[in-house]
Short mmCIF file of C-alpha atoms in Angstrom, two decimals:
data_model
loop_
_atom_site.label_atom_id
_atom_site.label_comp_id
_atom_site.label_asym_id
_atom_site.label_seq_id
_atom_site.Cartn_x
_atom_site.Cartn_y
_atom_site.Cartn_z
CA UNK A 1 0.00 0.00 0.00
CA UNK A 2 0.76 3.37 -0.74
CA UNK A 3 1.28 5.47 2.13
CA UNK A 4 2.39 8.83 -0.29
CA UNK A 5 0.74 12.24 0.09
CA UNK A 6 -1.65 12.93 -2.21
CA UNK A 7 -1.64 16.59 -3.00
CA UNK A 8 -5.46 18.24 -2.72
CA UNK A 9 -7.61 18.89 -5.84
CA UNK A 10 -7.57 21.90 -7.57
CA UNK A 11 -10.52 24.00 -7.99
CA UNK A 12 -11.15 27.68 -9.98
CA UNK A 13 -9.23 30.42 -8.96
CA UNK A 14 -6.06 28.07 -7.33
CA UNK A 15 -3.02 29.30 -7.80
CA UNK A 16 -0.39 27.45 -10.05
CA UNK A 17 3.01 28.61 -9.98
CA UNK A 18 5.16 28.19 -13.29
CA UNK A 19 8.88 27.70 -12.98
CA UNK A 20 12.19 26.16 -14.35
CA UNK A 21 14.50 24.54 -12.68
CA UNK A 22 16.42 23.02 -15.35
CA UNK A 23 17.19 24.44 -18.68
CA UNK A 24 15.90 27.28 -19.78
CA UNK A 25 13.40 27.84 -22.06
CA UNK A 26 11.90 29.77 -24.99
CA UNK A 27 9.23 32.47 -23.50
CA UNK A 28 6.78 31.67 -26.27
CA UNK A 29 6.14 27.91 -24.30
CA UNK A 30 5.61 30.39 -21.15
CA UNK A 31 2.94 32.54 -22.27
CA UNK A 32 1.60 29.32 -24.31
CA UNK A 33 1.39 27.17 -21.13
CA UNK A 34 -0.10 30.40 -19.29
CA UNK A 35 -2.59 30.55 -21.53
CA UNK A 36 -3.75 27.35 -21.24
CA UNK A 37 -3.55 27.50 -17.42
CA UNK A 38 -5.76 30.25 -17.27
CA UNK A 39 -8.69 28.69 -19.70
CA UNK A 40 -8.80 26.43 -17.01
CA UNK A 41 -9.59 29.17 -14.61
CA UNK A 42 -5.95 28.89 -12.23
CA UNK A 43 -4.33 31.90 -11.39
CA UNK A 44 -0.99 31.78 -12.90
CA UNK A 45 2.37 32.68 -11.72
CA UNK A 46 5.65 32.61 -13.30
CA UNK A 47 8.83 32.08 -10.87
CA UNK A 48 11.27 34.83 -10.84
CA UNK A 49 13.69 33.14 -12.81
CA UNK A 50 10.66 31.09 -14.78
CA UNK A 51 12.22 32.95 -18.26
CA UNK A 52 16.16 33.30 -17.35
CA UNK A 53 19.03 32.39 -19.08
CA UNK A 54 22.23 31.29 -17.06
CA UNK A 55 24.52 29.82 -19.67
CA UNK A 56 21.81 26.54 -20.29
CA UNK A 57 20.25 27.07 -17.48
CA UNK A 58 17.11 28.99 -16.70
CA UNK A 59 19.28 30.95 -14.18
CA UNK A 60 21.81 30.29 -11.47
CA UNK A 61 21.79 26.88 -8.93
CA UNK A 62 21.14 29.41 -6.20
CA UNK A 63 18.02 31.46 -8.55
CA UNK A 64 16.72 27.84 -9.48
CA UNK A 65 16.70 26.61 -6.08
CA UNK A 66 14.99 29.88 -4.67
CA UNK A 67 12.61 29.53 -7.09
CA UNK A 68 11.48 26.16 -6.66
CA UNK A 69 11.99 26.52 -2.51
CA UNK A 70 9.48 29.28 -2.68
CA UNK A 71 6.69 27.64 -4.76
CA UNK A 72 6.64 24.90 -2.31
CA UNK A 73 6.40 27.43 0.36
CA UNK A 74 4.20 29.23 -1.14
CA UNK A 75 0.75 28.65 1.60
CA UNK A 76 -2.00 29.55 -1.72
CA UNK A 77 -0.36 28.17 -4.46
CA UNK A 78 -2.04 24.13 -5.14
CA UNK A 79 0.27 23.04 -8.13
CA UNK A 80 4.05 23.38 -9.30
CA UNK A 81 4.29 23.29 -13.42
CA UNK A 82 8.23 22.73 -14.08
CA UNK A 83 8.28 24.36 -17.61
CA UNK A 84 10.62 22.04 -19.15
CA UNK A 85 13.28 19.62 -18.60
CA UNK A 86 16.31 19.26 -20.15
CA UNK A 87 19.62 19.34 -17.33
CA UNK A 88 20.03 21.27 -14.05
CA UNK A 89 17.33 19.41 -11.60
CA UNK A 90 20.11 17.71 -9.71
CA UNK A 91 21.58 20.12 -8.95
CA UNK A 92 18.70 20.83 -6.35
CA UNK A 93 18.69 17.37 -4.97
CA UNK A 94 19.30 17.55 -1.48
CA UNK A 95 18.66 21.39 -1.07
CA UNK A 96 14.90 21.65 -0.62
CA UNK A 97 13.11 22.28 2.76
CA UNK A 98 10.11 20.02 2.72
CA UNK A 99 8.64 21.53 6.03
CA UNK A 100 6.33 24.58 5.23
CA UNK A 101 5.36 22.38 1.99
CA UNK A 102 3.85 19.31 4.17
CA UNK A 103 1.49 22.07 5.79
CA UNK A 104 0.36 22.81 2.28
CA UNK A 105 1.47 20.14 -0.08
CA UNK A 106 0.82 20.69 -4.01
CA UNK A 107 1.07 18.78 -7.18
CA UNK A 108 4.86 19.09 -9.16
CA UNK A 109 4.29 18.75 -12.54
CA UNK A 110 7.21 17.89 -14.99
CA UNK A 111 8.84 14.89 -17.01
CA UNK A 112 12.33 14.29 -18.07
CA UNK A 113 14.75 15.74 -16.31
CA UNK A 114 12.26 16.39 -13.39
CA UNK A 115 12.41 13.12 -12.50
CA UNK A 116 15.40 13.81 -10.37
CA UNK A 117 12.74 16.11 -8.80
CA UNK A 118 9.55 13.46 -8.53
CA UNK A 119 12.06 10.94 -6.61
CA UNK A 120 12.86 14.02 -4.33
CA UNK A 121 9.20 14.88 -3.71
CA UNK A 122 8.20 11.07 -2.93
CA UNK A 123 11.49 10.17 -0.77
CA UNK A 124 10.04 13.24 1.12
CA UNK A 125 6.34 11.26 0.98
CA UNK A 126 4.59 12.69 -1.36
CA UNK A 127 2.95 11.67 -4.82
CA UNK A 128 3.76 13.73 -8.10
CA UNK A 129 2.83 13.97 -11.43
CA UNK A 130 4.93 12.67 -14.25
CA UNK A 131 3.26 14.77 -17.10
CA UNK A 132 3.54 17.31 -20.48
CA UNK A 133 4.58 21.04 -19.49
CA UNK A 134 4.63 24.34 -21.11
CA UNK A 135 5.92 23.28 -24.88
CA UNK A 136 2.90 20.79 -24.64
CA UNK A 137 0.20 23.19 -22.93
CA UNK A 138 1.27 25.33 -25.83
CA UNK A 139 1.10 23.66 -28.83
CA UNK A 140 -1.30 20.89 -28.99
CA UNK A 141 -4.80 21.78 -29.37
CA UNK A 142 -7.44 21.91 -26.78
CA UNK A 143 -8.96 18.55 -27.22
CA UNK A 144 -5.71 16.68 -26.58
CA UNK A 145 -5.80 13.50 -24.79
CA UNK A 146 -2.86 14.31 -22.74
CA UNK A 147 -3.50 17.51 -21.87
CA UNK A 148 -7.16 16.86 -21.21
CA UNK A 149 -5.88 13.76 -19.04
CA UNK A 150 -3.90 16.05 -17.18
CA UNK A 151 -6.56 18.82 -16.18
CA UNK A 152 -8.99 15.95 -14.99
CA UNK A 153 -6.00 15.00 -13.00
CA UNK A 154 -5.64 18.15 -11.60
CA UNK A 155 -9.16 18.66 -10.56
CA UNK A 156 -10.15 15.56 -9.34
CA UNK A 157 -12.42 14.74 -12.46
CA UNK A 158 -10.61 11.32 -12.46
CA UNK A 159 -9.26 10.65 -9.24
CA UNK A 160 -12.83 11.77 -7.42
CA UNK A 161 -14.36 8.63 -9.30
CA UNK A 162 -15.31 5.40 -7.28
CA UNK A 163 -14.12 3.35 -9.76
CA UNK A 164 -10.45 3.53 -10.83
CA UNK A 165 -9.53 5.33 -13.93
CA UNK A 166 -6.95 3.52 -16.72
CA UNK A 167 -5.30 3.94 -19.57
CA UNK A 168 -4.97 1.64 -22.13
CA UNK A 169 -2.42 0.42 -26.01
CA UNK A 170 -2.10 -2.03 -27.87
CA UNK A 171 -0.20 -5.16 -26.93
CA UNK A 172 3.14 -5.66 -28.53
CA UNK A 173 4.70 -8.96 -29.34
CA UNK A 174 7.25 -8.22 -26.74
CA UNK A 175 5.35 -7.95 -23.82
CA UNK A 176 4.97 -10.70 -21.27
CA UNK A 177 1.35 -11.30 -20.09
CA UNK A 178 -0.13 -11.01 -16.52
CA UNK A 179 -1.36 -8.96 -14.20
CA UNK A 180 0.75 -7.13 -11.51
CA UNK A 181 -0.49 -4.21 -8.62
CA UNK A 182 2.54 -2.12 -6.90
CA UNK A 183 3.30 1.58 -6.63
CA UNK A 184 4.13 3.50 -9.95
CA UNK A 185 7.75 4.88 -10.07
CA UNK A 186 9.81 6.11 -12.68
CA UNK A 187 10.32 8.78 -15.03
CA UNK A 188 13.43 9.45 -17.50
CA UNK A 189 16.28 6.22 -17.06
CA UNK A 190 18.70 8.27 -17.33
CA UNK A 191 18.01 10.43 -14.58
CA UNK A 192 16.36 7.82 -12.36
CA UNK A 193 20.38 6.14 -13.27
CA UNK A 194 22.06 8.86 -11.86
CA UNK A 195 20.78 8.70 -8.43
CA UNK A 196 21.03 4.94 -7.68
CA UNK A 197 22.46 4.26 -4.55
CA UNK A 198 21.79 7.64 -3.09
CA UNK A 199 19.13 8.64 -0.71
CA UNK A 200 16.83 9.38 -3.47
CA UNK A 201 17.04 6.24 -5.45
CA UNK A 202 13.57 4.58 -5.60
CA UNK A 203 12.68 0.86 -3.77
CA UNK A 204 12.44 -2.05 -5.97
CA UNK A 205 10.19 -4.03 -3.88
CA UNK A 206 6.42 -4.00 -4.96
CA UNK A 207 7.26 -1.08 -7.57
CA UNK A 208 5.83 -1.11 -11.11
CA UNK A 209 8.57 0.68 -12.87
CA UNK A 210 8.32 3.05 -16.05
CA UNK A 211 11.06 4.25 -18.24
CA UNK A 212 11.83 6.24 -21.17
CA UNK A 213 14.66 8.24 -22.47
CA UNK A 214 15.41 10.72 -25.61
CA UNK A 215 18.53 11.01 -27.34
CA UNK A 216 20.69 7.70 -25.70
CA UNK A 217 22.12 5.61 -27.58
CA UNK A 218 21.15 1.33 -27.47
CA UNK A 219 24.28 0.39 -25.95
CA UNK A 220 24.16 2.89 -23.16
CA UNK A 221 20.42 2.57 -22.19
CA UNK A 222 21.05 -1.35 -22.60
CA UNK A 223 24.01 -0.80 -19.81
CA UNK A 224 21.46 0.85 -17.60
CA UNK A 225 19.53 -1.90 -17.60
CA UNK A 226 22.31 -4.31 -16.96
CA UNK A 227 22.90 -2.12 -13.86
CA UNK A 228 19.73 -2.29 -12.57
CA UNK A 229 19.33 -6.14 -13.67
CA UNK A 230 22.87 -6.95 -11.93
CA UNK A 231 22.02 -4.73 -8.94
CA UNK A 232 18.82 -6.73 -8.22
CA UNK A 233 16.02 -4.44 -8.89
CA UNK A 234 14.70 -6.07 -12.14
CA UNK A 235 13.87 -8.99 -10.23
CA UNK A 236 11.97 -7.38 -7.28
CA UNK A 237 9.66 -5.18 -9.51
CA UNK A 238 5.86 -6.23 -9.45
CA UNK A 239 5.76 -5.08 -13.16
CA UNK A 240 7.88 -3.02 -15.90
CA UNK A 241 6.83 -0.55 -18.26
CA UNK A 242 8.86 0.13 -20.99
CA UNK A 243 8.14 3.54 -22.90
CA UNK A 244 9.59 5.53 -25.47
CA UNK A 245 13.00 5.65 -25.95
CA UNK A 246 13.61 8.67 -28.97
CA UNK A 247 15.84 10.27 -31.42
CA UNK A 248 18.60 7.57 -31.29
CA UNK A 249 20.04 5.41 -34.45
CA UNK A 250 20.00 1.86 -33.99
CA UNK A 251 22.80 -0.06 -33.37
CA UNK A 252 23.08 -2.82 -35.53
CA UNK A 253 26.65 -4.66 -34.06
CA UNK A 254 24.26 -5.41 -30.69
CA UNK A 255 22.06 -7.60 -33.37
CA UNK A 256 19.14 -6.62 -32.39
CA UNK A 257 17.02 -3.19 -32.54
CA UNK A 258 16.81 -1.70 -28.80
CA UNK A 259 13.32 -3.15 -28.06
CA UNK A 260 14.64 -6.59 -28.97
CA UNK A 261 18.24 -6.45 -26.88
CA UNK A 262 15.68 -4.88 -24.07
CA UNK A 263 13.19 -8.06 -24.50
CA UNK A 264 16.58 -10.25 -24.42
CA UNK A 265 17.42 -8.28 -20.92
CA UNK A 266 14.19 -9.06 -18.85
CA UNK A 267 13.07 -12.36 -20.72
CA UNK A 268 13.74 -14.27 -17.20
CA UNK A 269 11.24 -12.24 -15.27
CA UNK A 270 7.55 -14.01 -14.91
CA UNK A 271 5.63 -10.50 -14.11
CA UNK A 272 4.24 -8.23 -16.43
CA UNK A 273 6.11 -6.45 -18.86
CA UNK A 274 4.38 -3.69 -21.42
CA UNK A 275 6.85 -2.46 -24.01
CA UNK A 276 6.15 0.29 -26.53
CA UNK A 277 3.92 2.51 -23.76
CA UNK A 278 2.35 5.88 -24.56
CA UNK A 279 5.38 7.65 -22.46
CA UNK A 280 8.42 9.91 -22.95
CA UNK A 281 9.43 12.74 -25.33
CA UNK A 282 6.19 12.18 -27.86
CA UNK A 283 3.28 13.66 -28.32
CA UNK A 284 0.93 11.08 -26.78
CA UNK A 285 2.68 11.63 -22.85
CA UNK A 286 0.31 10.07 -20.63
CA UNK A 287 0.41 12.14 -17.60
CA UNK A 288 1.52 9.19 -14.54
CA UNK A 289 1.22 9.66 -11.24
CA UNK A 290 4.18 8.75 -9.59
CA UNK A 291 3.62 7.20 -5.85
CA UNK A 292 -0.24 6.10 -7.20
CA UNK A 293 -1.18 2.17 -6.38
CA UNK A 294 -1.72 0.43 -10.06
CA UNK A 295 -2.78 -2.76 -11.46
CA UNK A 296 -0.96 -3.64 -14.59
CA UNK A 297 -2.32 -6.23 -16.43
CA UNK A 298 -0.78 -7.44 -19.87
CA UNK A 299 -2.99 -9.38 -22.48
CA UNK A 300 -2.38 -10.56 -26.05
CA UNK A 301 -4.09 -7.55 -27.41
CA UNK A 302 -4.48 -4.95 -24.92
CA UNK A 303 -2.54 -3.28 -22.15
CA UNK A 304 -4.58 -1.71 -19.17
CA UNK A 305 -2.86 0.77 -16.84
CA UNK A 306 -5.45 1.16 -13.60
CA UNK A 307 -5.11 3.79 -11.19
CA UNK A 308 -6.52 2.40 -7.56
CA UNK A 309 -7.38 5.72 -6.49
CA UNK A 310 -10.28 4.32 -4.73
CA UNK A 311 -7.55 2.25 -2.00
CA UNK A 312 -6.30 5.76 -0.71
#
C-alpha cells in the first residue's frame, strides 16, 4: 500500500506557480502554457527566474533553487508546473526544505529531467505527477488527450471517481502477459540512473517501474539496464513498463534493434512487462502519477494501466 501524500484537488481560482529549474526555455512555451492554465480558470504565476538564461540554465543553482523553494512554500499556491526539462534538476537534490510544503502540499508537474525532482518529492512522501509542461500546454490543441488527461487529474475529475480510472495500447509482441499491482515509479532512465544508490534512489520491492529516455544511444540505455538487472532491482519489480526511448540510431553490431536487446534483458522475469507505452518525449505523454497504487495487467491484445485511487 501506498502510504504517499496525495496533493489536494484543484478547484477555480487556485493558484499554479510556473517555474524552471532546469534548462531554460523559450518564452513563447511560457505565455503558451499560461494561456492554457488560465482557460482552465488557475491563477498563474511565473517564478522569478521562470524565463532566465544562465549559460543553459534557466538561471543560477542558487536562482533555481529559490525559485522552486518558494513555490513549495508558497501557503495559496495548489500546483508546481516545471516548464521544461532538459539538465540542471540535480543540482537541487538535497537542497529543498520540505517543512512549510507538508502544511500545504501541491502537485509538481514535470517529465524528463524532473524526475530527479519526482524521486525528491516522494522520498520526502509525497505523490507527483509525471506529465507534459509548457511546450505541450502550448502547442497541442485543446482537445488533446494528454493535456485533457492532465486537467482531470488536476481537478479531481478522475481521481474523485469510485471506480479507478486507466489507460490503455495495444499489446506488442514483446510484452509478457499477466497482471501485476505495486506503486508507480519512474520517469526518464537516465536520470532515475544517476541517483542509484543515493538517498533518493527509488525501492524495488512492490514497484511497477516506467522508463523512457530521448537522445541515448542502445548500448548505453542497454548498460542501464544491466545495472539495474545486476544490482537486483529487475527482479523485485511487481511489473515493468517500458516507454519511449527517442531520437537515437540503432545499433546494428548489438544484433538486435533496442526493443529486442531490451526483450533479451528481462526475458527471465515471470511479471508483467508492457513495451512500446504511450510515455516519454512524444506527443501522446500520458500524464503518470508517480507514488499512485496500479494494477498492470498485460494481455495478447491490450494493455490496461489502472489507477486504484479508490484504496487511498
Amino acid at each position: 500500500m501506498s502510504n504517499l501524500i496525495f496533493p489536494p484537488h484543484l478547484q477555480e481560482g487556485d493558484r499554479i506557480i510556473v517555474l524552471s529549474p532546469s534548462s531554460k526555455i523559450d518564452k513563447s512555451f511560457l505565455k503558451g502554457a499560461k494561456k492554457r492554465l488560465k482557460s482552465w480558470g488557475l491563477e498563474v504565476v511565473f517564478a522569478d527566474h521562470a524565463g532566465s538564461s544562465h549559460g543553459t540554465y534557466a538561471g543560477s543553482i542558487r536562482q533555481r533553487l529559490e525559485d522552486l523553494q518558494k513555490a513549495m512554500d508558497d501557503e495559496k499556491a495548489k500546483a508546481i508546473l516545471c516548464s521544461r526539462g532538459g539538465y540542471g534538476a540535480v543540482h537541487l537534490v538535497g537542497k529543498l526544505d520540505f517543512s512549510k510544503f507538508r502544511k500545504h502540499p501541491k502537485w509538481l508537474i514535470g517529465f524528463s529531467d524532473i524526475t530527479a525532482l519526482h524521486n525528491v518529492f516522494q522520498q520526502n512522501g509525497f505523490a507527483s505527477l509525471h506529465a507534459p509542461m509548457a511546450r505541450h500546454l502550448t502547442v497541442e490543441p485543446e482537445d488533446d488527450f494528454c493535456t485533457q488527461a492532465l486537467k482531470d487529474i488536476l481537478f479531481g475529475n478522475a481521481l474523485g471517481q469510485e471506480e479507478s480510472f486507466s489507460y490503455t495500447c495495444p499489446g506488442n509482441k514483446l510484452n509478457h502477459k499477466g497482471k501485476g499491482e505495486g506503486i508507480l515509479r519512474g520517469g526518464n532512465l537516465s536520470v532515475f540512473y544517476g541517483l542509484r544508490g543515493t538517498p533518493y534512489d527509488i525501492p524495488a520491492e512492490g514497484t511497477i517501474l516506467f522508463i523512457e529516455d530521448v537522445g541515448e544511444r542502445p548500448h548505453a540505455v542497454e548498460r542501464m539496464m544491466y545495472n539495474l538487472k545486476l544490482g537486483g532491482v529487475l527482479e523485485k519489480l511487481s511489473g515493468l513498463i517500458i516507454g519511449q526511448f527517442t531520437e537515437y540510431e540503432e545499433n546494428k553490431s548489438l544484433g538486435k534493434d533496442l526493443y529486442g536487446a531490451l526483450a533479451d534483458l528481462v526475458q527471465e522475469y515471470d511479471y508483467p512487462i508492457c513495451f512500446d507505452f504511450p510515455v516519454g518525449h512524444v506527443t501522446m505523454n500520458v500524464p503518470l502519477i508517480n507514488g499512485a497504487e496500479v494494477t498492470l495487467e498485460v494481455g495478447k491484445k491490450e494493455v490496461k494501466l489502472s489507477f486504484n485511487t479508490e484504496k487511498r
